């Protein structure tokens, strides 16, 4: 009897061709919660369980306990005759799993499964919502059962529609979706061009915010599941959570950059950064700890309130671009409040309330775009004002410059007059100086002639002194130090040998060539034809001698000046060379002295030099 009373208590809906659609609400939907999810359909049909169904206390039932399974039933009175085809549609496309038990004419039930956990391409209708075809049995009343399980709060909106109305409604809805997402793309593309043009990060954050809003609406409307990831039911479970995180993060970043929060409200700037970091951390916690936490959508109300409060605070502080920002977020705030009222079942005005948040998003984007343009306009006005101030300052600077130039010209003229007077004085002084200079130049010329005569006399005196010294040395006994004044080092000795050897010209001892150039060794000659290099000591008495060249020169002088009578012991004592070396070398000199007496006699002043060269004509 209780079962019969319950059935009688439930309000049934009658199919009428004059009514294109009907939304089930309140007593038209009865609910049963199955906390453990163990009830079978046969048990649900039993009087004991069927009596536990209760009419919905809200216009839109929900699965308030997300861990439970919920059973719903509706009653439909089929007409005697209808011209339309009819369907049942579930408006909330986020429901994970729906099992529909549809009555047949023989009293049995057939089963259909669908939901967000199932592949999109397995649906009977490729539409974002869930649709079931109704088989019309004339003048009958049937009860339809639905087993629903969802990990997030779902609105059980069941609508009876004619197929013709559904097609018309779906086309209009998808047209509105196209307009909605088209507006998002237009806003994003326009601001992308602005970002490329001016390189301000606020435009980039606004683009990312718009794209994030579009991403969230794709998840919320089921359009993303239909067109972007139709074969990824797992991603469909928490894609909206990622989208909401992006919306909150980029909304706060855009707010911070647009309103100059770092400068105008440093504390709010720090708070915004903290909330951004916390929201990103919460996203990763949901991913790796518990994906069910994505269902806590009310947390997004915190970033919304912070951004809204920041806009109000900055606007009160006198920043004018914040007015459109506050207005835009007022619409978004109202949309969230409407969505909250719908969620708790306190408001239901059909499609308008269901799409209220999307409408508010569009209005918010419009006003945020106005805020950006208002900011650019104000910046342009300030820039123009600054330019006018700069022009004014430049004009004042020009006037000051002209007055200074006039004053400087007067001072320059005065100074020029003074300079001209001084120039005339200086010219007179220069004439006097020129006369003095002429006298000094004449005296300098006389002094120069005297210096030349003195220099010539000095040269003659020096030459005579050197000649006298040389003659005295060559004709008298001198010590080694006095001899060294003429031949102080080896280079002077080698130079004397070179001049002595090649006084009459060079002749190669190998090929008789008479052309040469300097060799590698000091004062040597290299034949230009056969490249034979002849050292300065070659073919002289000094060739291959181990005695230092300066002492060898002095030994020749001593032997020559003593006419060969000096002993080897005396030479060893004077030159500090071993007696045996002095004996061997002095004998060689004495032989040359004996053989060249005639040449020495003809040149008594340079006679000792005749002993240097060895003659090999024979």
Coordinates of C-alpha atoms in Angstrom, one line a residue, residues 216-597:
X216 CA 37.5 26.3 -18.3
X217 CA 34.3 26.9 -20.3
X218 CA 35.3 24.1 -22.8
X219 CA 35.6 21.8 -19.8
X220 CA 32.4 23.0 -18.2
X221 CA 30.2 22.9 -21.3
X222 CA 31.6 19.6 -22.6
X223 CA 32.7 21.2 -25.9
X224 CA 36.3 20.3 -25.1
X225 CA 35.4 16.7 -24.5
X226 CA 33.4 16.6 -27.8
X227 CA 36.0 18.2 -30.1
X228 CA 39.5 18.2 -28.4
X229 CA 39.9 15.1 -26.2
X230 CA 36.9 12.8 -27.1
X231 CA 39.0 9.6 -26.4
X232 CA 40.4 10.7 -23.0
X233 CA 37.7 10.3 -20.3
X234 CA 40.4 10.2 -17.6
X235 CA 41.6 13.7 -18.5
X236 CA 38.0 14.9 -18.6
X237 CA 37.8 14.2 -14.9
X238 CA 40.2 16.9 -13.8
X239 CA 40.8 19.2 -16.8
X240 CA 38.5 21.8 -15.3
X241 CA 40.7 21.8 -12.2
X242 CA 43.8 22.8 -14.3
X243 CA 41.7 25.4 -16.1
X244 CA 40.5 26.9 -12.9
X245 CA 44.0 27.1 -11.5
X246 CA 45.2 28.9 -14.7
X247 CA 42.2 31.3 -14.5
X248 CA 43.0 32.2 -10.8
X249 CA 46.8 32.6 -11.4
X250 CA 46.6 34.7 -14.5
X251 CA 43.8 36.8 -13.2
X252 CA 45.9 37.7 -10.2
X253 CA 49.0 38.3 -12.3
X254 CA 47.0 40.5 -14.7
X255 CA 45.5 42.4 -11.7
X256 CA 49.0 43.0 -10.3
X257 CA 50.4 44.3 -13.5
X258 CA 47.4 46.4 -14.7
X259 CA 46.9 48.2 -11.5
X260 CA 50.6 48.8 -10.6
X261 CA 49.9 47.0 -7.3
X262 CA 53.6 46.7 -6.5
X263 CA 53.8 50.6 -6.2
X264 CA 50.2 51.5 -5.2
X265 CA 49.6 48.7 -2.7
X266 CA 52.8 46.8 -1.7
X267 CA 51.1 44.6 0.9
X268 CA 48.5 43.5 -1.6
X269 CA 51.3 42.8 -4.0
X270 CA 52.9 40.4 -1.5
X271 CA 49.5 38.8 -0.8
X272 CA 48.8 38.3 -4.5
X273 CA 52.2 36.5 -4.9
X274 CA 51.5 34.3 -1.9
X275 CA 48.1 33.3 -3.2
X276 CA 49.6 32.6 -6.6
X277 CA 52.2 30.3 -5.1
X278 CA 49.7 28.6 -2.8
X279 CA 47.3 28.0 -5.7
X280 CA 50.0 26.4 -7.9
X281 CA 51.1 24.2 -4.9
X282 CA 47.5 23.1 -4.4
X283 CA 47.3 22.1 -8.1
X284 CA 50.2 19.8 -7.7
X285 CA 48.9 18.4 -4.4
X286 CA 45.6 17.6 -6.2
X287 CA 47.5 15.8 -9.0
X288 CA 49.7 13.7 -6.8
X289 CA 47.7 13.3 -3.6
X290 CA 44.0 13.2 -4.3
X291 CA 42.3 14.2 -7.5
X292 CA 39.0 14.5 -5.6
X293 CA 40.3 17.8 -4.2
X294 CA 39.7 19.3 -7.6
X295 CA 36.0 19.4 -6.7
X296 CA 36.6 22.2 -4.1
X297 CA 35.8 24.8 -6.7
X298 CA 34.7 27.3 -4.0
X299 CA 38.5 27.9 -3.3
X300 CA 38.6 29.9 -6.5
X301 CA 36.4 32.4 -4.7
X302 CA 39.5 33.5 -2.7
X303 CA 41.6 34.7 -5.7
X304 CA 38.4 36.3 -7.1
X305 CA 37.8 38.3 -3.8
X306 CA 41.5 39.3 -3.6
X307 CA 41.5 40.6 -7.2
X308 CA 38.1 42.4 -6.6
X309 CA 39.3 44.0 -3.4
X310 CA 42.6 45.0 -5.0
X311 CA 40.7 46.8 -7.8
X312 CA 38.4 48.6 -5.3
X313 CA 41.4 49.6 -3.1
X314 CA 43.4 51.0 -6.0
X315 CA 40.4 52.8 -7.4
X316 CA 39.7 54.4 -4.1
X317 CA 43.3 55.5 -3.9
X318 CA 42.7 57.5 -7.2
X319 CA 43.9 55.2 -10.0
X320 CA 41.2 55.8 -12.7
X321 CA 41.8 52.7 -15.0
X322 CA 40.7 50.6 -12.0
X323 CA 37.1 51.8 -12.5
X324 CA 36.4 49.5 -15.5
X325 CA 38.4 46.7 -13.7
X326 CA 36.1 47.0 -10.7
X327 CA 33.0 47.0 -12.9
X328 CA 34.1 43.9 -14.8
X329 CA 34.9 42.0 -11.6
X330 CA 31.5 43.1 -10.2
X331 CA 29.8 41.2 -13.0
X332 CA 32.1 38.2 -12.5
X333 CA 31.4 38.3 -8.7
X334 CA 27.7 38.4 -9.4
X335 CA 28.1 35.4 -11.7
X336 CA 29.9 33.4 -9.0
X337 CA 27.1 34.3 -6.5
X338 CA 24.4 33.1 -9.0
X339 CA 26.4 29.9 -9.6
X340 CA 26.6 29.4 -5.8
X341 CA 22.9 29.8 -5.4
X342 CA 22.3 27.4 -8.2
X343 CA 24.7 24.9 -6.6
X344 CA 22.8 25.0 -3.3
X345 CA 19.5 24.8 -5.1
X346 CA 18.1 28.2 -4.1
X347 CA 17.8 29.6 -7.6
X348 CA 16.9 28.1 -11.0
X349 CA 15.8 30.3 -13.9
X350 CA 16.7 27.7 -16.6
X351 CA 19.3 28.3 -19.2
X352 CA 19.9 31.9 -18.2
X353 CA 21.1 31.0 -14.7
X354 CA 23.0 27.9 -16.0
X355 CA 25.0 30.0 -18.4
X356 CA 25.1 33.0 -16.1
X357 CA 28.8 32.6 -15.3
X358 CA 29.7 32.4 -19.0
X359 CA 27.7 35.6 -19.6
X360 CA 29.5 37.3 -16.7
X361 CA 32.9 36.2 -18.1
X362 CA 32.1 37.9 -21.4
X363 CA 31.0 41.1 -19.7
X364 CA 34.1 41.0 -17.5
X365 CA 36.4 40.5 -20.6
X366 CA 34.7 43.5 -22.2
X367 CA 35.2 45.7 -19.2
X368 CA 38.8 44.5 -18.7
X369 CA 39.5 45.4 -22.3
X370 CA 38.0 48.8 -21.6
X371 CA 40.3 49.0 -18.5
X372 CA 43.3 48.3 -20.7
X373 CA 42.3 50.9 -23.3
X374 CA 41.5 53.3 -20.5
X375 CA 45.0 52.8 -19.1
X376 CA 46.5 53.3 -22.5
X377 CA 44.4 56.4 -23.0
X378 CA 45.4 57.9 -19.7
X379 CA 49.1 57.0 -20.4
X380 CA 48.8 58.7 -23.8
X381 CA 47.2 61.7 -22.2
X382 CA 50.0 61.9 -19.6
X383 CA 52.5 61.4 -22.4
X384 CA 51.0 64.3 -24.4
X385 CA 50.9 66.4 -21.3
X386 CA 54.6 65.6 -20.7
X387 CA 55.4 66.4 -24.3
X388 CA 53.6 69.8 -24.0
X389 CA 55.6 70.5 -20.8
X390 CA 58.8 69.5 -22.6
X391 CA 57.9 71.8 -25.5
X392 CA 57.1 74.6 -23.1
X393 CA 60.4 74.0 -21.3
X394 CA 62.3 73.9 -24.6
X395 CA 60.7 77.3 -25.7
X396 CA 61.8 78.8 -22.3
X397 CA 65.2 77.3 -22.8
X398 CA 65.4 78.8 -26.3
X399 CA 64.4 82.3 -25.0
X400 CA 67.0 82.0 -22.3
X401 CA 69.5 80.8 -24.8
X402 CA 68.8 83.8 -27.1
X403 CA 69.1 86.3 -24.2
X404 CA 72.4 84.7 -23.2
X405 CA 73.7 84.8 -26.8
X406 CA 72.8 88.5 -27.0
X407 CA 74.7 89.2 -23.8
X408 CA 77.6 87.1 -24.9
X409 CA 77.8 88.9 -28.2
X410 CA 77.9 92.2 -26.3
X411 CA 80.7 90.9 -24.1
X412 CA 82.5 89.5 -27.2
X413 CA 82.4 92.9 -28.9
X414 CA 83.8 94.6 -25.7
X415 CA 86.4 91.9 -25.4
X416 CA 87.3 92.2 -29.1
X417 CA 87.8 96.0 -28.8
X418 CA 90.1 95.4 -25.8
X419 CA 92.0 92.7 -27.8
X420 CA 92.4 95.0 -30.8
X421 CA 93.9 97.6 -28.6
X422 CA 96.3 95.1 -27.0
X423 CA 97.1 93.8 -30.5
X424 CA 98.3 97.2 -31.6
X425 CA 100.5 97.4 -28.6
X426 CA 101.8 94.0 -29.2
X427 CA 102.5 94.8 -32.9
X428 CA 104.6 97.8 -31.8
X429 CA 106.5 95.5 -29.4
X430 CA 106.9 92.9 -32.1
X431 CA 108.6 95.6 -34.4
X432 CA 111.1 96.4 -31.7
X433 CA 111.7 92.7 -31.1
X434 CA 112.2 92.1 -34.8
X435 CA 114.8 94.8 -35.0
X436 CA 116.6 93.2 -32.0
X437 CA 116.2 89.7 -33.6
X438 CA 117.9 91.0 -36.8
X439 CA 120.8 92.2 -34.7
X440 CA 120.9 88.9 -32.8
X441 CA 120.7 86.9 -36.1
X442 CA 123.7 88.8 -37.5
X443 CA 125.6 88.2 -34.3
X444 CA 124.6 84.5 -34.4
X445 CA 125.9 84.3 -38.0
X446 CA 129.2 85.7 -36.9
X447 CA 129.4 83.3 -34.0
X448 CA 128.6 80.4 -36.4
X449 CA 131.5 81.4 -38.7
X450 CA 133.8 81.6 -35.7
X451 CA 132.6 78.2 -34.5
X452 CA 133.2 76.7 -37.9
X453 CA 136.7 78.1 -37.9
X454 CA 137.3 76.8 -34.4
X455 CA 135.9 73.4 -35.3
X456 CA 138.2 73.2 -38.3
X457 CA 141.2 74.2 -36.2
X458 CA 140.2 71.6 -33.6
X459 CA 140.0 68.9 -36.2
X460 CA 143.4 69.8 -37.5
X461 CA 144.8 69.9 -34.0
X462 CA 143.2 66.5 -33.2
X463 CA 144.4 65.0 -36.4
X464 CA 147.9 66.3 -35.8
X465 CA 147.8 65.1 -32.2
X466 CA 146.6 61.6 -33.3
X467 CA 149.3 61.6 -36.0
X468 CA 152.0 62.7 -33.5
X469 CA 150.8 60.1 -31.0
X470 CA 150.8 57.4 -33.7
X471 CA 154.2 58.4 -34.9
X472 CA 155.5 58.5 -31.4
X473 CA 154.0 55.1 -30.6
X474 CA 155.4 53.6 -33.8
X475 CA 158.8 55.0 -33.3
X476 CA 159.1 54.6 -29.6
X477 CA 158.6 52.0 -26.9
X478 CA 155.2 52.2 -25.3
X479 CA 153.3 50.0 -23.0
X480 CA 150.1 48.1 -23.8
X481 CA 147.7 50.6 -22.3
X482 CA 149.1 53.4 -24.5
X483 CA 149.0 51.1 -27.6
X484 CA 145.4 50.4 -26.8
X485 CA 144.4 54.0 -27.4
X486 CA 144.6 53.3 -31.1
X487 CA 143.4 49.7 -31.0
X488 CA 141.2 49.6 -27.9
X489 CA 139.3 46.5 -28.6
X490 CA 138.9 43.5 -31.0
X491 CA 136.4 45.3 -33.3
X492 CA 138.9 48.1 -34.0
X493 CA 141.6 45.5 -34.8
X494 CA 139.2 43.7 -37.1
X495 CA 138.2 47.0 -38.8
X496 CA 141.9 47.8 -39.4
X497 CA 142.5 44.3 -40.9
X498 CA 139.4 44.7 -43.2
X499 CA 140.6 48.1 -44.4
X500 CA 144.1 46.7 -44.9
X501 CA 143.0 43.5 -46.7
X502 CA 140.5 45.1 -49.1
X503 CA 142.0 48.5 -49.6
X504 CA 142.6 47.8 -53.3
X505 CA 139.2 45.9 -53.7
X506 CA 137.9 42.5 -53.0
X507 CA 138.9 39.4 -54.9
X508 CA 137.5 35.9 -54.2
X509 CA 140.3 33.4 -53.5
X510 CA 138.0 30.6 -54.9
X511 CA 136.6 32.0 -58.2
X512 CA 138.5 35.4 -58.5
X513 CA 135.1 37.2 -58.5
X514 CA 135.5 40.9 -57.5
X515 CA 131.9 41.5 -56.1
X516 CA 130.9 40.7 -52.6
X517 CA 128.6 41.6 -49.7
X518 CA 128.8 41.4 -46.0
X519 CA 129.1 37.9 -44.5
X520 CA 127.6 36.5 -41.3
X521 CA 130.7 37.1 -39.2
X522 CA 131.8 40.7 -38.3
X523 CA 133.8 42.4 -41.0
X524 CA 133.8 39.3 -43.2
X525 CA 133.0 39.2 -47.0
X526 CA 130.8 36.7 -49.0
X527 CA 131.4 36.2 -52.7
X528 CA 128.3 37.1 -54.7
X529 CA 129.1 34.4 -57.2
X530 CA 130.2 31.2 -55.3
X531 CA 129.0 32.4 -51.8
X532 CA 132.4 31.6 -50.3
X533 CA 132.7 33.6 -47.1
X534 CA 136.2 34.9 -46.2
X535 CA 136.8 35.9 -42.6
X536 CA 138.7 39.1 -41.8
X537 CA 141.6 37.1 -40.3
X538 CA 141.9 34.7 -43.3
X539 CA 145.2 35.0 -45.2
X540 CA 146.7 37.1 -42.4
X541 CA 149.2 36.3 -39.6
X542 CA 146.3 36.2 -37.2
X543 CA 144.5 33.3 -38.8
X544 CA 143.8 30.4 -36.4
X545 CA 145.7 32.1 -33.6
X546 CA 144.6 31.5 -30.1
X547 CA 146.1 34.8 -28.8
X548 CA 143.6 37.6 -28.3
X549 CA 143.7 39.9 -31.4
X550 CA 144.7 43.0 -29.4
X551 CA 147.7 41.2 -27.7
X552 CA 148.6 39.7 -31.1
X553 CA 148.7 43.3 -32.5
X554 CA 150.9 44.4 -29.7
X555 CA 153.3 41.5 -30.1
X556 CA 153.8 42.3 -33.8
X557 CA 154.4 45.9 -32.7
X558 CA 157.0 44.9 -30.1
X559 CA 158.8 42.5 -32.4
X560 CA 158.8 45.2 -35.2
X561 CA 159.9 48.0 -32.9
X562 CA 162.8 45.9 -31.4
X563 CA 163.7 44.7 -34.9
X564 CA 163.2 41.1 -33.8
X565 CA 165.5 41.3 -30.9
X566 CA 162.9 41.0 -28.1
X567 CA 163.0 37.6 -26.4
X568 CA 160.0 35.3 -25.9
X569 CA 160.5 35.5 -22.1
X570 CA 160.1 39.3 -22.3
X571 CA 157.0 38.9 -24.5
X572 CA 155.5 36.4 -22.0
X573 CA 156.1 38.8 -19.2
X574 CA 154.6 41.8 -21.0
X575 CA 151.6 40.1 -22.5
X576 CA 151.0 37.6 -19.6
X577 CA 151.0 34.7 -22.2
X578 CA 152.9 31.4 -21.9
X579 CA 156.5 31.6 -23.1
X580 CA 156.1 28.7 -25.5
X581 CA 153.2 30.4 -27.3
X582 CA 155.1 33.7 -27.4
X583 CA 158.2 31.9 -28.8
X584 CA 156.3 30.2 -31.6
X585 CA 154.3 33.2 -32.6
X586 CA 157.3 35.6 -32.4
X587 CA 159.4 33.3 -34.6
X588 CA 156.7 33.5 -37.2
X589 CA 156.7 37.3 -37.0
X590 CA 160.5 37.4 -37.2
X591 CA 160.5 35.4 -40.4
X592 CA 158.0 37.8 -42.0
X593 CA 160.1 40.7 -40.7
X594 CA 163.2 39.2 -42.4
X595 CA 161.5 38.5 -45.7
X596 CA 159.8 41.9 -46.0
X597 CA 162.6 44.3 -45.0

